mmCIF file with all atom_site columns, C-alpha atoms in Angstrom:
data_model
loop_
_atom_site.group_PDB
_atom_site.id
_atom_site.type_symbol
_atom_site.label_atom_id
_atom_site.label_alt_id
_atom_site.label_comp_id
_atom_site.label_asym_id
_atom_site.label_entity_id
_atom_site.label_seq_id
_atom_site.pdbx_PDB_ins_code
_atom_site.Cartn_x
_atom_site.Cartn_y
_atom_site.Cartn_z
_atom_site.occupancy
_atom_site.B_iso_or_equiv
_atom_site.pdbx_formal_charge
_atom_site.auth_seq_id
_atom_site.auth_comp_id
_atom_site.auth_asym_id
_atom_site.auth_atom_id
_atom_site.pdbx_PDB_model_num
ATOM 1   C CA . UNK A 1 1   ? 116.104 125.003 34.581  1.00 50.00 ? 148 UNK A CA 1
ATOM 2   C CA . UNK A 1 2   ? 117.279 122.415 37.700  1.00 47.00 ? 149 UNK A CA 1
ATOM 3   C CA . UNK A 1 3   ? 115.158 119.722 38.353  1.00 52.00 ? 150 UNK A CA 1
ATOM 4   C CA . UNK A 1 4   ? 112.899 120.440 41.282  1.00 47.00 ? 151 UNK A CA 1
ATOM 5   C CA . UNK A 1 5   ? 114.387 118.782 44.531  1.00 48.00 ? 152 UNK A CA 1
ATOM 6   C CA . UNK A 1 6   ? 112.491 115.256 45.058  1.00 48.00 ? 153 UNK A CA 1
ATOM 7   C CA . UNK A 1 7   ? 111.018 114.321 48.570  1.00 48.00 ? 154 UNK A CA 1
ATOM 8   C CA . UNK A 1 8   ? 111.846 111.168 50.108  1.00 48.00 ? 155 UNK A CA 1
ATOM 9   C CA . UNK A 1 9   ? 108.618 108.481 50.136  1.00 49.00 ? 156 UNK A CA 1
ATOM 10  C CA . UNK A 1 10  ? 106.704 106.645 52.687  1.00 48.00 ? 157 UNK A CA 1
ATOM 11  C CA . UNK A 1 11  ? 109.144 103.921 54.330  1.00 48.00 ? 158 UNK A CA 1
ATOM 12  C CA . UNK A 1 12  ? 109.611 101.135 52.090  1.00 47.00 ? 159 UNK A CA 1
ATOM 13  C CA . UNK A 1 13  ? 108.838 102.103 48.671  1.00 48.00 ? 160 UNK A CA 1
ATOM 14  C CA . UNK A 1 14  ? 111.912 103.607 46.467  1.00 49.00 ? 161 UNK A CA 1
ATOM 15  C CA . UNK A 1 15  ? 115.449 102.228 47.413  1.00 45.00 ? 162 UNK A CA 1
ATOM 16  C CA . UNK A 1 16  ? 114.405 101.188 50.823  1.00 47.00 ? 163 UNK A CA 1
ATOM 17  C CA . UNK A 1 17  ? 112.739 98.125  48.787  1.00 45.00 ? 164 UNK A CA 1
ATOM 18  C CA . UNK A 1 18  ? 115.480 97.527  46.653  1.00 47.00 ? 165 UNK A CA 1
ATOM 19  C CA . UNK A 1 19  ? 118.684 95.689  46.858  1.00 46.00 ? 166 UNK A CA 1
ATOM 20  C CA . UNK A 1 20  ? 120.339 99.296  47.091  1.00 48.00 ? 167 UNK A CA 1
ATOM 21  C CA . UNK A 1 21  ? 118.353 99.534  50.634  1.00 48.00 ? 168 UNK A CA 1
ATOM 22  C CA . UNK A 1 22  ? 120.396 97.201  52.995  1.00 49.00 ? 169 UNK A CA 1
ATOM 23  C CA . UNK A 1 23  ? 121.130 98.079  56.393  1.00 49.00 ? 170 UNK A CA 1
ATOM 24  C CA . UNK A 1 24  ? 117.790 100.217 56.441  1.00 51.00 ? 171 UNK A CA 1
ATOM 25  C CA . UNK A 1 25  ? 114.795 98.703  58.108  1.00 49.00 ? 172 UNK A CA 1
ATOM 26  C CA . UNK A 1 26  ? 112.032 97.461  56.066  1.00 53.00 ? 173 UNK A CA 1
ATOM 27  C CA . UNK A 1 27  ? 108.643 98.551  58.137  1.00 47.00 ? 174 UNK A CA 1
ATOM 28  C CA . UNK A 1 28  ? 106.223 96.680  56.740  1.00 50.00 ? 175 UNK A CA 1
ATOM 29  C CA . UNK A 1 29  ? 108.523 93.586  57.693  1.00 49.00 ? 176 UNK A CA 1
ATOM 30  C CA . UNK A 1 30  ? 108.814 95.346  60.947  1.00 41.00 ? 177 UNK A CA 1
ATOM 31  C CA . UNK A 1 31  ? 105.083 95.963  61.834  1.00 46.00 ? 178 UNK A CA 1
ATOM 32  C CA . UNK A 1 32  ? 103.953 92.285  60.610  1.00 47.00 ? 179 UNK A CA 1
ATOM 33  C CA . UNK A 1 33  ? 106.709 91.094  63.251  1.00 46.00 ? 180 UNK A CA 1
ATOM 34  C CA . UNK A 1 34  ? 105.672 93.605  66.143  1.00 43.00 ? 181 UNK A CA 1
ATOM 35  C CA . UNK A 1 35  ? 101.926 93.028  65.766  1.00 47.00 ? 182 UNK A CA 1
ATOM 36  C CA . UNK A 1 36  ? 101.798 89.678  67.617  1.00 46.00 ? 183 UNK A CA 1
ATOM 37  C CA . UNK A 1 37  ? 103.808 90.890  70.369  1.00 45.00 ? 184 UNK A CA 1
ATOM 38  C CA . UNK A 1 38  ? 101.617 93.987  70.973  1.00 45.00 ? 185 UNK A CA 1
ATOM 39  C CA . UNK A 1 39  ? 98.614  91.701  70.738  1.00 48.00 ? 186 UNK A CA 1
ATOM 40  C CA . UNK A 1 40  ? 99.904  89.217  73.406  1.00 46.00 ? 187 UNK A CA 1
ATOM 41  C CA . UNK A 1 41  ? 101.151 91.987  75.840  1.00 46.00 ? 188 UNK A CA 1
ATOM 42  C CA . UNK A 1 42  ? 96.980  93.874  75.194  1.00 50.00 ? 189 UNK A CA 1
ATOM 43  C CA . UNK A 1 43  ? 95.520  90.631  75.759  1.00 51.00 ? 190 UNK A CA 1
ATOM 44  C CA . UNK A 1 44  ? 97.295  90.124  79.032  1.00 52.00 ? 191 UNK A CA 1
ATOM 45  C CA . UNK A 1 45  ? 96.448  93.269  80.232  1.00 51.00 ? 192 UNK A CA 1
ATOM 46  C CA . UNK A 1 46  ? 92.798  93.153  79.434  1.00 52.00 ? 193 UNK A CA 1
ATOM 47  C CA . UNK A 1 47  ? 92.881  89.446  81.121  1.00 51.00 ? 194 UNK A CA 1
ATOM 48  C CA . UNK A 1 48  ? 94.337  91.328  84.351  1.00 48.00 ? 195 UNK A CA 1
ATOM 49  C CA . UNK A 1 49  ? 91.972  94.095  84.308  1.00 46.00 ? 196 UNK A CA 1
ATOM 50  C CA . UNK A 1 50  ? 89.053  91.547  84.003  1.00 47.00 ? 197 UNK A CA 1
ATOM 51  C CA . UNK A 1 51  ? 90.800  88.828  86.954  1.00 47.00 ? 198 UNK A CA 1
ATOM 52  C CA . UNK A 1 52  ? 90.754  86.187  84.489  1.00 52.00 ? 199 UNK A CA 1
ATOM 53  C CA . UNK A 1 53  ? 94.388  85.278  85.728  1.00 57.00 ? 200 UNK A CA 1
ATOM 54  C CA . UNK A 1 54  ? 94.229  82.462  87.734  1.00 76.00 ? 201 UNK A CA 1
ATOM 55  C CA . UNK A 1 55  ? 96.707  82.026  90.287  1.00 78.00 ? 202 UNK A CA 1
ATOM 56  C CA . UNK A 1 56  ? 97.599  85.450  92.020  1.00 78.00 ? 203 UNK A CA 1
ATOM 57  C CA . UNK A 1 57  ? 100.897 84.821  91.934  1.00 91.00 ? 204 UNK A CA 1
ATOM 58  C CA . UNK A 1 58  ? 103.509 83.195  89.622  1.00 94.00 ? 205 UNK A CA 1
ATOM 59  C CA . UNK A 1 59  ? 103.473 79.765  89.208  1.00 96.00 ? 206 UNK A CA 1
ATOM 60  C CA . UNK A 1 60  ? 106.754 77.275  89.028  1.00 95.00 ? 207 UNK A CA 1
ATOM 61  C CA . UNK A 1 61  ? 107.803 75.539  85.921  1.00 92.00 ? 208 UNK A CA 1
ATOM 62  C CA . UNK A 1 62  ? 106.073 72.122  87.796  1.00 95.00 ? 209 UNK A CA 1
ATOM 63  C CA . UNK A 1 63  ? 103.349 70.611  87.988  1.00 97.00 ? 210 UNK A CA 1
ATOM 64  C CA . UNK A 1 64  ? 102.529 68.385  90.995  1.00 98.00 ? 211 UNK A CA 1
ATOM 65  C CA . UNK A 1 65  ? 100.224 65.707  91.738  1.00 98.00 ? 212 UNK A CA 1
ATOM 66  C CA . UNK A 1 66  ? 97.104  65.698  93.961  1.00 98.00 ? 213 UNK A CA 1
ATOM 67  C CA . UNK A 1 67  ? 95.031  62.781  95.283  1.00 98.00 ? 214 UNK A CA 1
ATOM 68  C CA . UNK A 1 68  ? 91.925  61.701  97.779  1.00 98.00 ? 215 UNK A CA 1
ATOM 69  C CA . UNK A 1 69  ? 90.788  59.332  98.622  1.00 98.00 ? 216 UNK A CA 1
ATOM 70  C CA . UNK A 1 70  ? 87.070  61.587  98.657  1.00 98.00 ? 217 UNK A CA 1
ATOM 71  C CA . UNK A 1 71  ? 86.091  65.323  98.407  1.00 98.00 ? 218 UNK A CA 1
ATOM 72  C CA . UNK A 1 72  ? 82.715  66.767  100.414 1.00 98.00 ? 219 UNK A CA 1
ATOM 73  C CA . UNK A 1 73  ? 82.164  70.458  98.999  1.00 98.00 ? 220 UNK A CA 1
ATOM 74  C CA . UNK A 1 74  ? 79.897  72.879  99.109  1.00 98.00 ? 221 UNK A CA 1
ATOM 75  C CA . UNK A 1 75  ? 79.479  75.979  96.577  1.00 98.00 ? 222 UNK A CA 1
ATOM 76  C CA . UNK A 1 76  ? 81.474  74.338  93.693  1.00 98.00 ? 223 UNK A CA 1
ATOM 77  C CA . UNK A 1 77  ? 82.366  76.443  90.595  1.00 98.00 ? 224 UNK A CA 1
ATOM 78  C CA . UNK A 1 78  ? 84.820  75.617  87.457  1.00 98.00 ? 225 UNK A CA 1
ATOM 79  C CA . UNK A 1 79  ? 85.625  77.225  84.474  1.00 97.00 ? 226 UNK A CA 1
ATOM 80  C CA . UNK A 1 80  ? 88.575  77.925  82.188  1.00 96.00 ? 227 UNK A CA 1
ATOM 81  C CA . UNK A 1 81  ? 91.397  80.660  83.025  1.00 95.00 ? 228 UNK A CA 1
ATOM 82  C CA . UNK A 1 82  ? 95.156  81.024  82.810  1.00 94.00 ? 229 UNK A CA 1
ATOM 83  C CA . UNK A 1 83  ? 98.154  81.184  84.726  1.00 95.00 ? 230 UNK A CA 1
ATOM 84  C CA . UNK A 1 84  ? 101.145 82.867  84.629  1.00 94.00 ? 231 UNK A CA 1
ATOM 85  C CA . UNK A 1 85  ? 104.694 81.841  85.052  1.00 95.00 ? 232 UNK A CA 1
ATOM 86  C CA . UNK A 1 86  ? 107.908 83.888  86.051  1.00 94.00 ? 233 UNK A CA 1
ATOM 87  C CA . UNK A 1 87  ? 108.816 84.325  82.619  1.00 93.00 ? 234 UNK A CA 1
ATOM 88  C CA . UNK A 1 88  ? 104.988 85.980  81.863  1.00 91.00 ? 235 UNK A CA 1
ATOM 89  C CA . UNK A 1 89  ? 103.949 83.038  79.724  1.00 94.00 ? 236 UNK A CA 1
ATOM 90  C CA . UNK A 1 90  ? 100.335 82.000  79.847  1.00 94.00 ? 237 UNK A CA 1
ATOM 91  C CA . UNK A 1 91  ? 99.583  78.675  80.639  1.00 95.00 ? 238 UNK A CA 1
ATOM 92  C CA . UNK A 1 92  ? 95.873  77.744  79.914  1.00 95.00 ? 239 UNK A CA 1
ATOM 93  C CA . UNK A 1 93  ? 93.993  76.214  83.034  1.00 96.00 ? 240 UNK A CA 1
ATOM 94  C CA . UNK A 1 94  ? 90.367  74.863  84.318  1.00 97.00 ? 241 UNK A CA 1
ATOM 95  C CA . UNK A 1 95  ? 89.762  76.077  87.662  1.00 97.00 ? 242 UNK A CA 1
ATOM 96  C CA . UNK A 1 96  ? 87.826  74.505  90.280  1.00 98.00 ? 243 UNK A CA 1
ATOM 97  C CA . UNK A 1 97  ? 86.463  76.244  92.862  1.00 98.00 ? 244 UNK A CA 1
ATOM 98  C CA . UNK A 1 98  ? 85.075  75.135  95.953  1.00 98.00 ? 245 UNK A CA 1
ATOM 99  C CA . UNK A 1 99  ? 83.625  77.037  99.436  1.00 98.00 ? 246 UNK A CA 1
ATOM 100 C CA . UNK A 1 100 ? 83.889  74.742  102.017 1.00 98.00 ? 247 UNK A CA 1
ATOM 101 C CA . UNK A 1 101 ? 85.891  71.464  101.435 1.00 98.00 ? 248 UNK A CA 1
ATOM 102 C CA . UNK A 1 102 ? 86.765  67.900  103.426 1.00 98.00 ? 249 UNK A CA 1
ATOM 103 C CA . UNK A 1 103 ? 89.392  65.788  101.920 1.00 98.00 ? 250 UNK A CA 1
ATOM 104 C CA . UNK A 1 104 ? 90.442  61.905  103.298 1.00 98.00 ? 251 UNK A CA 1
ATOM 105 C CA . UNK A 1 105 ? 93.340  60.602  102.529 1.00 98.00 ? 252 UNK A CA 1
ATOM 106 C CA . UNK A 1 106 ? 95.025  63.361  100.500 1.00 98.00 ? 253 UNK A CA 1
ATOM 107 C CA . UNK A 1 107 ? 98.165  63.065  98.966  1.00 98.00 ? 254 UNK A CA 1
ATOM 108 C CA . UNK A 1 108 ? 100.490 66.069  97.440  1.00 98.00 ? 255 UNK A CA 1
ATOM 109 C CA . UNK A 1 109 ? 103.670 65.288  95.130  1.00 98.00 ? 256 UNK A CA 1
ATOM 110 C CA . UNK A 1 110 ? 105.843 66.864  92.858  1.00 98.00 ? 257 UNK A CA 1
ATOM 111 C CA . UNK A 1 111 ? 108.852 65.538  91.345  1.00 97.00 ? 258 UNK A CA 1
ATOM 112 C CA . UNK A 1 112 ? 112.153 67.552  90.446  1.00 95.00 ? 259 UNK A CA 1
ATOM 113 C CA . UNK A 1 113 ? 115.075 66.277  88.610  1.00 93.00 ? 260 UNK A CA 1
ATOM 114 C CA . UNK A 1 114 ? 118.430 67.551  89.037  1.00 92.00 ? 261 UNK A CA 1
ATOM 115 C CA . UNK A 1 115 ? 121.857 67.080  87.742  1.00 93.00 ? 262 UNK A CA 1
ATOM 116 C CA . UNK A 1 116 ? 124.045 64.593  89.017  1.00 91.00 ? 263 UNK A CA 1
ATOM 117 C CA . UNK A 1 117 ? 121.412 63.036  91.961  1.00 91.00 ? 264 UNK A CA 1
ATOM 118 C CA . UNK A 1 118 ? 118.687 62.848  89.492  1.00 95.00 ? 265 UNK A CA 1
ATOM 119 C CA . UNK A 1 119 ? 114.757 62.643  90.194  1.00 96.00 ? 266 UNK A CA 1
ATOM 120 C CA . UNK A 1 120 ? 114.157 63.721  93.855  1.00 97.00 ? 267 UNK A CA 1
ATOM 121 C CA . UNK A 1 121 ? 110.470 63.415  95.124  1.00 97.00 ? 268 UNK A CA 1
ATOM 122 C CA . UNK A 1 122 ? 108.677 65.659  97.639  1.00 97.00 ? 269 UNK A CA 1
ATOM 123 C CA . UNK A 1 123 ? 105.189 63.974  99.195  1.00 98.00 ? 270 UNK A CA 1
ATOM 124 C CA . UNK A 1 124 ? 102.617 65.592  101.742 1.00 98.00 ? 271 UNK A CA 1
ATOM 125 C CA . UNK A 1 125 ? 99.855  63.536  103.150 1.00 98.00 ? 272 UNK A CA 1
ATOM 126 C CA . UNK A 1 126 ? 97.141  64.469  105.376 1.00 98.00 ? 273 UNK A CA 1
ATOM 127 C CA . UNK A 1 127 ? 93.885  63.465  106.376 1.00 98.00 ? 274 UNK A CA 1
ATOM 128 C CA . UNK A 1 128 ? 94.154  60.006  107.136 1.00 97.00 ? 275 UNK A CA 1
ATOM 129 C CA . UNK A 1 129 ? 91.944  59.765  110.039 1.00 96.00 ? 276 UNK A CA 1
ATOM 130 C CA . UNK A 1 130 ? 90.505  63.980  110.673 1.00 98.00 ? 277 UNK A CA 1
ATOM 131 C CA . UNK A 1 131 ? 89.793  65.202  106.960 1.00 98.00 ? 278 UNK A CA 1
ATOM 132 C CA . UNK A 1 132 ? 91.640  68.144  105.861 1.00 98.00 ? 279 UNK A CA 1
ATOM 133 C CA . UNK A 1 133 ? 89.536  71.077  105.881 1.00 98.00 ? 280 UNK A CA 1
ATOM 134 C CA . UNK A 1 134 ? 89.591  73.779  103.571 1.00 98.00 ? 281 UNK A CA 1
ATOM 135 C CA . UNK A 1 135 ? 87.449  77.274  102.439 1.00 98.00 ? 282 UNK A CA 1
ATOM 136 C CA . UNK A 1 136 ? 87.710  78.979  99.700  1.00 98.00 ? 283 UNK A CA 1
ATOM 137 C CA . UNK A 1 137 ? 89.884  76.276  98.045  1.00 98.00 ? 284 UNK A CA 1
ATOM 138 C CA . UNK A 1 138 ? 91.279  77.455  94.271  1.00 97.00 ? 285 UNK A CA 1
ATOM 139 C CA . UNK A 1 139 ? 93.126  74.485  92.231  1.00 97.00 ? 286 UNK A CA 1
ATOM 140 C CA . UNK A 1 140 ? 94.098  75.308  88.574  1.00 97.00 ? 287 UNK A CA 1
ATOM 141 C CA . UNK A 1 141 ? 94.358  72.281  87.056  1.00 97.00 ? 288 UNK A CA 1
ATOM 142 C CA . UNK A 1 142 ? 94.907  70.471  83.717  1.00 97.00 ? 289 UNK A CA 1
ATOM 143 C CA . UNK A 1 143 ? 93.844  66.971  84.688  1.00 97.00 ? 290 UNK A CA 1
ATOM 144 C CA . UNK A 1 144 ? 91.058  65.793  87.107  1.00 97.00 ? 291 UNK A CA 1
ATOM 145 C CA . UNK A 1 145 ? 89.345  62.456  87.170  1.00 98.00 ? 292 UNK A CA 1
ATOM 146 C CA . UNK A 1 146 ? 86.806  60.737  89.709  1.00 98.00 ? 293 UNK A CA 1
ATOM 147 C CA . UNK A 1 147 ? 83.500  59.287  90.633  1.00 98.00 ? 294 UNK A CA 1
ATOM 148 C CA . UNK A 1 148 ? 81.705  62.773  91.345  1.00 98.00 ? 295 UNK A CA 1
ATOM 149 C CA . UNK A 1 149 ? 78.335  63.613  92.154  1.00 98.00 ? 296 UNK A CA 1
ATOM 150 C CA . UNK A 1 150 ? 76.523  66.979  92.024  1.00 98.00 ? 297 UNK A CA 1
ATOM 151 C CA . UNK A 1 151 ? 73.330  68.273  93.253  1.00 98.00 ? 298 UNK A CA 1
ATOM 152 C CA . UNK A 1 152 ? 71.994  71.483  91.497  1.00 98.00 ? 299 UNK A CA 1
ATOM 153 C CA . UNK A 1 153 ? 74.411  71.524  88.669  1.00 98.00 ? 300 UNK A CA 1
ATOM 154 C CA . UNK A 1 154 ? 74.476  74.431  85.980  1.00 98.00 ? 301 UNK A CA 1
ATOM 155 C CA . UNK A 1 155 ? 76.397  73.725  82.845  1.00 98.00 ? 302 UNK A CA 1
ATOM 156 C CA . UNK A 1 156 ? 77.284  76.107  80.535  1.00 98.00 ? 303 UNK A CA 1
ATOM 157 C CA . UNK A 1 157 ? 76.711  79.302  82.537  1.00 98.00 ? 304 UNK A CA 1
ATOM 158 C CA . UNK A 1 158 ? 78.479  82.436  81.381  1.00 98.00 ? 305 UNK A CA 1
ATOM 159 C CA . UNK A 1 159 ? 81.601  82.005  83.581  1.00 97.00 ? 306 UNK A CA 1
ATOM 160 C CA . UNK A 1 160 ? 81.547  85.611  84.765  1.00 96.00 ? 307 UNK A CA 1
ATOM 161 C CA . UNK A 1 161 ? 78.029  85.223  86.631  1.00 98.00 ? 308 UNK A CA 1
ATOM 162 C CA . UNK A 1 162 ? 78.918  82.010  88.621  1.00 98.00 ? 309 UNK A CA 1
ATOM 163 C CA . UNK A 1 163 ? 77.051  82.755  92.218  1.00 98.00 ? 310 UNK A CA 1
ATOM 164 C CA . UNK A 1 164 ? 77.630  79.367  94.068  1.00 98.00 ? 311 UNK A CA 1
ATOM 165 C CA . UNK A 1 165 ? 81.448  79.054  94.656  1.00 98.00 ? 312 UNK A CA 1
ATOM 166 C CA . UNK A 1 166 ? 83.333  81.506  96.468  1.00 97.00 ? 313 UNK A CA 1
ATOM 167 C CA . UNK A 1 167 ? 83.137  84.962  95.975  1.00 95.00 ? 314 UNK A CA 1
ATOM 168 C CA . UNK A 1 168 ? 86.196  85.494  94.093  1.00 94.00 ? 315 UNK A CA 1
ATOM 169 C CA . UNK A 1 169 ? 85.179  82.469  91.481  1.00 96.00 ? 316 UNK A CA 1
ATOM 170 C CA . UNK A 1 170 ? 84.311  84.111  88.432  1.00 95.00 ? 317 UNK A CA 1
ATOM 171 C CA . UNK A 1 171 ? 85.823  83.715  85.159  1.00 95.00 ? 318 UNK A CA 1
ATOM 172 C CA . UNK A 1 172 ? 85.648  85.790  81.886  1.00 93.00 ? 319 UNK A CA 1
ATOM 173 C CA . UNK A 1 173 ? 82.217  87.124  79.863  1.00 94.00 ? 320 UNK A CA 1
ATOM 174 C CA . UNK A 1 174 ? 81.306  84.570  77.519  1.00 95.00 ? 321 UNK A CA 1
ATOM 175 C CA . UNK A 1 175 ? 83.404  81.955  78.668  1.00 95.00 ? 322 UNK A CA 1
ATOM 176 C CA . UNK A 1 176 ? 82.079  78.321  79.510  1.00 97.00 ? 323 UNK A CA 1
ATOM 177 C CA . UNK A 1 177 ? 81.817  77.446  83.108  1.00 98.00 ? 324 UNK A CA 1
ATOM 178 C CA . UNK A 1 178 ? 79.475  75.048  85.472  1.00 98.00 ? 325 UNK A CA 1
ATOM 179 C CA . UNK A 1 179 ? 78.334  75.369  89.308  1.00 98.00 ? 326 UNK A CA 1
ATOM 180 C CA . UNK A 1 180 ? 77.049  73.238  91.319  1.00 98.00 ? 327 UNK A CA 1
ATOM 181 C CA . UNK A 1 181 ? 75.620  73.702  95.111  1.00 98.00 ? 328 UNK A CA 1
ATOM 182 C CA . UNK A 1 182 ? 77.635  70.374  96.376  1.00 98.00 ? 329 UNK A CA 1
ATOM 183 C CA . UNK A 1 183 ? 80.221  67.939  94.683  1.00 98.00 ? 330 UNK A CA 1
ATOM 184 C CA . UNK A 1 184 ? 81.183  64.728  95.931  1.00 98.00 ? 331 UNK A CA 1
ATOM 185 C CA . UNK A 1 185 ? 84.529  63.066  94.413  1.00 98.00 ? 332 UNK A CA 1
ATOM 186 C CA . UNK A 1 186 ? 85.699  59.636  95.234  1.00 98.00 ? 333 UNK A CA 1
ATOM 187 C CA . UNK A 1 187 ? 88.840  58.715  94.286  1.00 98.00 ? 334 UNK A CA 1
ATOM 188 C CA . UNK A 1 188 ? 90.131  61.909  93.301  1.00 98.00 ? 335 UNK A CA 1
ATOM 189 C CA . UNK A 1 189 ? 93.165  62.051  90.944  1.00 98.00 ? 336 UNK A CA 1
ATOM 190 C CA . UNK A 1 190 ? 94.134  65.780  89.275  1.00 98.00 ? 337 UNK A CA 1
ATOM 191 C CA . UNK A 1 191 ? 97.680  67.383  87.857  1.00 98.00 ? 338 UNK A CA 1
ATOM 192 C CA . UNK A 1 192 ? 97.514  71.232  88.866  1.00 98.00 ? 339 UNK A CA 1
ATOM 193 C CA . UNK A 1 193 ? 99.994  74.543  88.607  1.00 97.00 ? 340 UNK A CA 1
ATOM 194 C CA . UNK A 1 194 ? 98.608  76.050  91.594  1.00 97.00 ? 341 UNK A CA 1
ATOM 195 C CA . UNK A 1 195 ? 96.405  75.615  94.763  1.00 96.00 ? 342 UNK A CA 1
ATOM 196 C CA . UNK A 1 196 ? 95.039  78.933  96.496  1.00 94.00 ? 343 UNK A CA 1
ATOM 197 C CA . UNK A 1 197 ? 92.997  78.834  99.836  1.00 97.00 ? 344 UNK A CA 1
ATOM 198 C CA . UNK A 1 198 ? 91.300  81.343  102.545 1.00 97.00 ? 345 UNK A CA 1
ATOM 199 C CA . UNK A 1 199 ? 92.405  78.599  105.318 1.00 97.00 ? 346 UNK A CA 1
ATOM 200 C CA . UNK A 1 200 ? 93.563  74.922  105.130 1.00 97.00 ? 347 UNK A CA 1
ATOM 201 C CA . UNK A 1 201 ? 93.775  72.478  107.954 1.00 98.00 ? 348 UNK A CA 1
ATOM 202 C CA . UNK A 1 202 ? 95.765  69.761  107.612 1.00 97.00 ? 349 UNK A CA 1
ATOM 203 C CA . UNK A 1 203 ? 95.603  66.932  110.050 1.00 97.00 ? 350 UNK A CA 1
ATOM 204 C CA . UNK A 1 204 ? 97.890  64.029  110.532 1.00 98.00 ? 351 UNK A CA 1
ATOM 205 C CA . UNK A 1 205 ? 100.229 66.334  108.132 1.00 98.00 ? 352 UNK A CA 1
ATOM 206 C CA . UNK A 1 206 ? 103.634 64.471  106.960 1.00 98.00 ? 353 UNK A CA 1
ATOM 207 C CA . UNK A 1 207 ? 106.096 65.365  104.774 1.00 97.00 ? 354 UNK A CA 1
ATOM 208 C CA . UNK A 1 208 ? 108.796 63.515  103.238 1.00 97.00 ? 355 UNK A CA 1
ATOM 209 C CA . UNK A 1 209 ? 111.640 63.755  100.391 1.00 96.00 ? 356 UNK A CA 1
ATOM 210 C CA . UNK A 1 210 ? 113.182 60.923  98.770  1.00 95.00 ? 357 UNK A CA 1
ATOM 211 C CA . UNK A 1 211 ? 115.266 59.911  95.760  1.00 95.00 ? 358 UNK A CA 1
ATOM 212 C CA . UNK A 1 212 ? 113.419 58.808  92.986  1.00 96.00 ? 359 UNK A CA 1
ATOM 213 C CA . UNK A 1 213 ? 109.763 59.130  91.538  1.00 95.00 ? 360 UNK A CA 1
ATOM 214 C CA . UNK A 1 214 ? 107.340 58.642  94.035  1.00 96.00 ? 361 UNK A CA 1
ATOM 215 C CA . UNK A 1 215 ? 104.197 60.181  93.461  1.00 97.00 ? 362 UNK A CA 1
ATOM 216 C CA . UNK A 1 216 ? 100.803 59.854  94.313  1.00 98.00 ? 363 UNK A CA 1
ATOM 217 C CA . UNK A 1 217 ? 99.556  58.264  91.580  1.00 97.00 ? 364 UNK A CA 1
#
């Protein structure tokens, strides 16, 4: 009596697992390689659903510098989040959100390196005489320094329960955050990926482009 036909085994076994499996998909290896990509996509979807992404637009591939002689703000909140660039890469940031802010001697600069030409600096200044005014200000920064004074500060609050800053200034549940009734910072220096504001009033605005590296600090 002839032998019964053998049914193919599970993917990855038999001929697929040996030298004779050339040209065939090794399913176990394929699964290992695809899991991280699926996890990143799922994580991005969860972040979008929970409002954890900071800037509401794709950020550029360049950070910019901002300095001010002083900043006075009412309704301060700060928490961790992520920005996304045009390549859909995630960029960790610390979001500083202020309901109402006034800045004296504001400077903003960004340096672009172009082929043949070299470095080109874009500089913006304002608020030399009359303070710059902003409402619902959000800054997605990677560095911030200065001398700061807070009133009624809460450090270590859950980021999803923030209520002193702008209404939209909330992060993901269980993440660290801090907030205060007011904030005062002198000699402010920060490096950021993005800035959002409900209104941004720049008194004495001046913008210039120059060859070479000319930054705010």
